[in-house]
Amino acid sequence: MPIKRVLKLMMSRPSISFVLDSKLLFKAHILMSSINKFSLDKKIKVNLGVPENIIFEEKITKIIDEFEDMPNISLDIISFKNSFDNYPIGNKIELVSRINDHFTYFLDTDMMFCNYFSLKSLADDEILLKQADIRTWGSQKEWEYIFDRFSLTSKLGYYTTLDKSLGYAYYNAGFIGISNPKKFGQTWKRISLMIDEDDNIKNKRPWLDQISLPIAILKEKKKVKLAEPEYNYPGHLYATKPTSILVHYHHLDYLFVDRNLNSAALKIGMNFKYYFKKYEQNYRFGFVIRAMNNIFNGFIQKIARLKALHNAKCK
């Protein structure tokens, strides 16, 4: 195959991007190992964002060396300084604003692929997201203030996936498929900093990234395409399914108590001997966490169904 054609093909293939931080080493290893194992796209490009203040730490350089040895990974290190004081989640915004690829999938580090996958690019004016499971921030009045603040208009009509609450657009920022990520990321960063500095907007952390995301989407005139449930599956809220492709598990406990997550972790070659000892108490306690989550989620869903039934009868 001619060199030019190979280069064009590589440039058109989407990349994956995520953050490596000192507190996320094990989770980063899980995510990268799952990409290496389950990606059907050979030599998939992965942009690894590393804050510049830790990039030369021994544990960071060691894990980067391990990533570079993975046969199915083409690694690109992107170093940056976080512009957000005492807000590590700002690292994701910084990373997206520095990616030069035509199309990338940004992932939170506490995620894992559990099945084989192949990623495709979208149209330049589209962005792939999943609606938030729970509306963690913002009354209608607070959202209206933000839209007015940025001279934008929006409307109600967006439901969260778990509690089915109605409100303005609110997405989970742990899975974002986006073309021209650098341009979008710079807009996202600018808006995030403005919201962060606005004293009229209260209790915005840790949800600043998700508050600013729909504003950036409107400013960049992106059309939202909703991701399939198999991607960004909330493994901390529901037991995963055998068909789940990308699971957002959040906490390491669920790797032990969820059958599909545990099976996938073994397939990617994770050695749990050391980590089982380290998290042994969490392993036992994890069953209690899972049971409490299932009871809570079932209760919330029942209330939502009763509320919908009541509203239907009142019409």
Coordinates of C-alpha atoms in Angstrom, one line a residue:
M1 CA 0.0 0.0 0.0
P2 CA 1.4 3.4 -0.9
I3 CA 2.9 5.5 2.0
K4 CA 0.5 8.4 1.3
R5 CA -2.5 6.2 1.5
V6 CA -1.3 4.6 4.7
L7 CA -0.8 8.0 6.3
K8 CA -4.2 9.2 5.1
L9 CA -5.9 6.1 6.6
M10 CA -4.1 6.6 9.9
M11 CA -5.1 10.3 10.1
S12 CA -8.7 9.4 9.4
R13 CA -8.9 6.8 12.1
P14 CA -10.2 8.1 15.5
S15 CA -7.9 8.1 18.5
I16 CA -8.6 7.5 22.1
S17 CA -7.5 10.1 24.8
F18 CA -7.4 9.9 28.5
V19 CA -5.5 11.4 31.5
L20 CA -2.7 9.7 33.5
D21 CA -2.4 11.0 37.1
S22 CA -0.5 9.9 40.2
K23 CA -3.8 8.8 41.8
L24 CA -5.0 7.0 38.7
L25 CA -2.2 4.6 38.0
F26 CA -4.0 1.3 38.5
K27 CA -7.1 2.6 36.7
A28 CA -5.0 3.9 33.8
H29 CA -3.3 0.6 33.5
I30 CA -6.7 -1.2 33.4
L31 CA -8.0 1.1 30.7
M32 CA -4.9 0.9 28.5
S33 CA -4.7 -2.8 28.9
S34 CA -8.4 -3.2 27.8
I35 CA -7.8 -1.0 24.8
N36 CA -4.8 -3.1 23.8
K37 CA -6.7 -6.3 24.3
F38 CA -10.1 -5.5 22.8
S39 CA -9.5 -3.0 20.0
L40 CA -10.1 -4.4 16.5
D41 CA -8.2 -1.4 15.1
K42 CA -4.6 -2.4 15.0
K43 CA -2.1 0.1 16.5
I44 CA -4.8 2.4 17.8
K45 CA -3.5 5.8 18.7
V46 CA -3.9 6.8 22.3
N47 CA -3.2 10.3 23.5
L48 CA -2.1 10.1 27.1
G49 CA -2.4 13.4 28.9
V50 CA 0.0 13.9 31.8
P51 CA 0.2 17.0 34.0
E52 CA 3.6 18.5 33.6
N53 CA 4.4 18.6 37.3
I54 CA 4.4 14.8 37.5
I55 CA 5.7 13.7 34.1
F56 CA 9.2 12.9 35.3
E57 CA 8.1 11.0 38.5
E58 CA 9.5 7.5 38.5
K59 CA 6.1 5.8 38.8
I60 CA 4.8 7.8 35.9
T61 CA 7.8 7.1 33.6
K62 CA 7.6 3.4 34.6
I63 CA 4.0 3.0 33.6
I64 CA 4.5 4.9 30.4
D65 CA 7.3 2.4 29.5
E66 CA 4.8 -0.4 30.1
F67 CA 2.2 1.3 27.8
E68 CA 4.8 1.8 25.0
D69 CA 5.5 -2.0 25.1
M70 CA 1.8 -2.9 24.4
P71 CA 1.7 -4.2 20.9
N72 CA -1.6 -2.8 19.8
I73 CA -1.0 0.8 21.2
S74 CA 0.5 3.8 19.4
L75 CA 1.2 6.1 22.2
D76 CA 1.4 9.9 22.1
I77 CA 2.2 11.8 25.3
I78 CA 0.6 15.2 25.8
S79 CA 1.9 17.2 28.7
F80 CA 0.1 20.2 30.1
K81 CA -0.4 22.6 33.0
N82 CA -3.8 22.5 34.7
S83 CA -5.3 26.1 34.5
F84 CA -7.9 25.2 37.2
D85 CA -6.7 25.6 40.8
N86 CA -7.3 22.5 43.0
Y87 CA -9.5 20.9 40.3
P88 CA -7.9 17.7 38.9
I89 CA -11.0 17.1 36.7
G90 CA -9.8 20.2 34.8
N91 CA -7.0 17.9 33.4
K92 CA -9.5 16.4 31.0
I93 CA -10.4 19.8 29.6
E94 CA -6.8 20.7 29.2
L95 CA -6.0 17.5 27.4
V96 CA -8.9 17.9 24.9
S97 CA -7.8 21.4 24.1
R98 CA -4.4 20.1 23.0
I99 CA -5.3 17.2 20.8
N100 CA -4.5 17.8 17.1
D101 CA -6.2 14.7 15.8
H102 CA -9.1 15.0 13.4
F103 CA -11.3 12.9 15.7
T104 CA -10.9 11.5 19.2
Y105 CA -12.8 9.7 21.8
F106 CA -12.0 11.2 25.2
L107 CA -12.5 8.7 28.1
D108 CA -12.5 9.1 31.8
T109 CA -9.7 7.0 33.3
D110 CA -12.0 4.9 35.5
M111 CA -13.4 3.1 32.5
M112 CA -12.7 -0.3 30.9
F113 CA -13.5 -2.0 27.6
C114 CA -15.1 -5.4 28.2
N115 CA -15.7 -6.5 24.7
Y116 CA -14.1 -6.2 21.3
F117 CA -14.7 -2.8 19.6
S118 CA -14.0 -0.7 16.6
L119 CA -14.4 3.1 16.8
K120 CA -15.6 5.2 13.9
S121 CA -15.4 9.0 13.3
L122 CA -18.5 11.1 13.0
A123 CA -19.4 14.1 10.8
D124 CA -17.5 17.3 11.6
D125 CA -20.5 19.0 13.1
E126 CA -21.5 16.1 15.4
I127 CA -20.5 15.2 19.0
L128 CA -21.2 11.8 20.5
L129 CA -22.3 11.8 24.2
K130 CA -24.4 10.0 26.7
Q131 CA -27.0 11.8 28.8
A132 CA -26.2 12.0 32.5
D133 CA -27.6 9.2 34.7
I134 CA -28.4 11.6 37.5
R135 CA -28.9 15.3 37.4
T136 CA -26.2 16.2 39.9
W137 CA -26.3 20.0 39.5
G138 CA -28.6 22.9 38.8
S139 CA -32.1 24.1 39.3
Q140 CA -34.0 25.5 36.4
K141 CA -33.2 29.0 37.6
E142 CA -29.5 28.3 37.8
W143 CA -29.4 26.9 34.3
E144 CA -31.3 29.9 33.0
Y145 CA -28.8 32.2 34.5
I146 CA -25.9 30.3 32.8
F147 CA -27.7 30.4 29.4
D148 CA -28.3 34.2 29.8
R149 CA -24.7 34.6 30.9
F150 CA -23.5 33.3 27.6
S151 CA -26.3 34.8 25.5
L152 CA -27.8 31.4 24.6
T153 CA -31.2 30.0 24.6
S154 CA -32.2 26.4 25.3
K155 CA -35.3 24.5 26.2
L156 CA -36.4 21.7 28.6
G157 CA -36.8 18.2 27.2
Y158 CA -33.7 16.3 28.3
Y159 CA -34.1 13.3 30.7
T160 CA -31.5 11.7 32.8
T161 CA -31.2 7.9 32.3
L162 CA -31.7 6.8 35.9
D163 CA -34.1 9.1 37.7
K164 CA -35.7 10.3 34.5
S165 CA -35.7 13.9 35.7
L166 CA -36.6 16.6 33.2
G167 CA -34.3 19.5 32.6
Y168 CA -31.8 21.2 30.3
A169 CA -29.2 19.3 28.4
Y170 CA -26.9 17.6 30.8
Y171 CA -24.3 15.0 29.7
N172 CA -21.8 12.7 31.3
A173 CA -18.4 14.1 30.4
G174 CA -16.7 10.7 30.8
F175 CA -17.2 9.7 27.2
I176 CA -17.0 12.3 24.4
G177 CA -16.5 11.6 20.7
I178 CA -15.5 14.8 19.0
S179 CA -14.0 16.1 15.7
N180 CA -11.5 18.9 15.8
P181 CA -11.0 18.3 19.6
K182 CA -8.5 21.1 19.9
K183 CA -10.9 23.8 18.8
F184 CA -13.7 22.4 20.8
G185 CA -11.5 21.9 23.9
Q186 CA -10.3 25.5 23.8
T187 CA -13.9 26.7 23.8
W188 CA -14.8 24.3 26.6
K189 CA -11.9 25.5 28.6
R190 CA -12.7 29.2 28.1
I191 CA -16.3 28.7 29.2
S192 CA -15.3 26.5 32.1
L193 CA -12.9 29.2 33.4
M194 CA -15.6 31.8 33.1
I195 CA -18.2 29.7 35.0
D196 CA -15.5 28.8 37.6
E197 CA -14.8 32.5 38.2
D198 CA -18.5 33.5 38.4
D199 CA -19.4 33.9 42.1
N200 CA -23.1 33.9 41.1
I201 CA -22.9 30.2 40.1
K202 CA -22.7 28.2 43.3
N203 CA -21.6 24.6 44.1
K204 CA -20.2 24.1 40.6
R205 CA -17.4 21.7 41.7
P206 CA -16.9 18.9 41.0
W207 CA -19.5 19.2 38.2
L208 CA -17.9 22.1 36.4
D209 CA -16.9 20.1 33.4
Q210 CA -20.5 18.9 32.9
I211 CA -22.0 22.3 33.5
S212 CA -19.8 23.9 30.9
L213 CA -20.1 21.1 28.3
P214 CA -23.6 21.9 26.9
I215 CA -22.6 25.6 26.7
A216 CA -19.5 24.7 24.6
I217 CA -21.6 22.4 22.4
L218 CA -24.0 25.3 21.6
K219 CA -21.2 27.8 21.1
E220 CA -19.5 25.4 18.7
K221 CA -22.8 24.6 16.9
K222 CA -22.4 20.8 17.4
K223 CA -25.2 18.4 16.8
V224 CA -25.5 15.9 19.7
K225 CA -25.6 12.3 18.8
L226 CA -26.5 10.1 21.8
A227 CA -24.2 7.1 22.4
E228 CA -25.6 3.6 22.6
P229 CA -26.1 2.2 26.1
E230 CA -23.3 -0.2 25.6
Y231 CA -20.8 2.7 25.7
N232 CA -20.3 4.5 28.9
Y233 CA -22.3 1.9 30.8
P234 CA -22.8 3.0 34.5
G235 CA -21.2 0.1 36.2
H236 CA -21.4 1.8 39.6
L237 CA -25.2 2.0 39.3
Y238 CA -26.2 -1.2 37.5
A239 CA -24.8 -4.7 37.2
T240 CA -23.1 -4.8 33.8
K241 CA -24.4 -6.9 30.9
P242 CA -22.4 -9.4 28.8
T243 CA -23.0 -7.0 25.8
S244 CA -21.5 -4.0 27.6
I245 CA -18.6 -2.6 25.6
L246 CA -17.2 0.3 27.6
V247 CA -18.0 0.4 31.3
H248 CA -17.7 3.4 33.6
Y249 CA -17.1 1.6 36.8
H250 CA -15.9 4.6 38.9
H251 CA -14.7 2.5 41.9
L252 CA -12.3 -0.4 42.0
D253 CA -14.7 -2.4 44.2
Y254 CA -16.9 -3.2 41.2
L255 CA -14.0 -5.0 39.4
F256 CA -14.3 -7.6 42.1
V257 CA -18.1 -7.9 42.6
D258 CA -19.3 -7.5 39.0
R259 CA -19.0 -10.8 37.1
N260 CA -18.5 -9.2 33.7
L261 CA -16.0 -6.7 34.9
N262 CA -14.0 -9.3 36.7
S263 CA -14.1 -11.6 33.7
A264 CA -12.8 -8.8 31.4
A265 CA -10.1 -7.8 33.9
L266 CA -8.8 -11.4 33.8
K267 CA -8.9 -11.4 30.0
I268 CA -6.7 -8.3 29.9
G269 CA -4.2 -10.0 32.1
M270 CA -4.6 -8.0 35.3
N271 CA -3.0 -9.7 38.3
F272 CA -5.2 -9.1 41.2
K273 CA -3.1 -10.9 43.8
Y274 CA -1.5 -7.7 45.1
Y275 CA -4.5 -5.6 44.6
F276 CA -6.9 -8.1 46.2
K277 CA -4.8 -7.9 49.4
K278 CA -4.8 -4.1 49.2
Y279 CA -8.5 -3.9 48.6
E280 CA -9.6 -7.0 50.5
Q281 CA -11.8 -5.0 52.9
N282 CA -13.4 -3.3 49.9
Y283 CA -13.9 -6.7 48.2
R284 CA -16.1 -7.8 51.1
F285 CA -17.7 -4.5 51.5
G286 CA -18.3 -4.3 47.8
F287 CA -21.2 -6.8 48.0
V288 CA -23.0 -4.5 50.5
I289 CA -22.3 -1.5 48.2
R290 CA -23.8 -3.3 45.2
A291 CA -26.9 -4.4 47.2
M292 CA -27.5 -0.9 48.5
N293 CA -27.1 0.5 45.0
N294 CA -29.6 -1.9 43.5
I295 CA -32.1 -1.2 46.2
F296 CA -31.7 2.6 45.9
N297 CA -31.9 2.5 42.0
G298 CA -34.9 0.3 42.1
F299 CA -36.6 2.7 44.6
I300 CA -35.8 5.8 42.4
Q301 CA -37.1 4.0 39.3
K302 CA -40.3 3.0 41.0
I303 CA -40.9 6.6 42.1
A304 CA -40.3 7.8 38.6
R305 CA -42.7 5.4 37.1
L306 CA -45.4 6.3 39.7
K307 CA -44.8 10.0 39.0
A308 CA -45.2 9.4 35.2
L309 CA -48.4 7.4 35.8
H310 CA -49.8 10.1 38.0
N311 CA -49.0 12.8 35.4
A312 CA -50.6 10.8 32.6
K313 CA -53.8 10.4 34.7
C314 CA -53.9 14.1 35.4
K315 CA -53.8 15.0 31.7

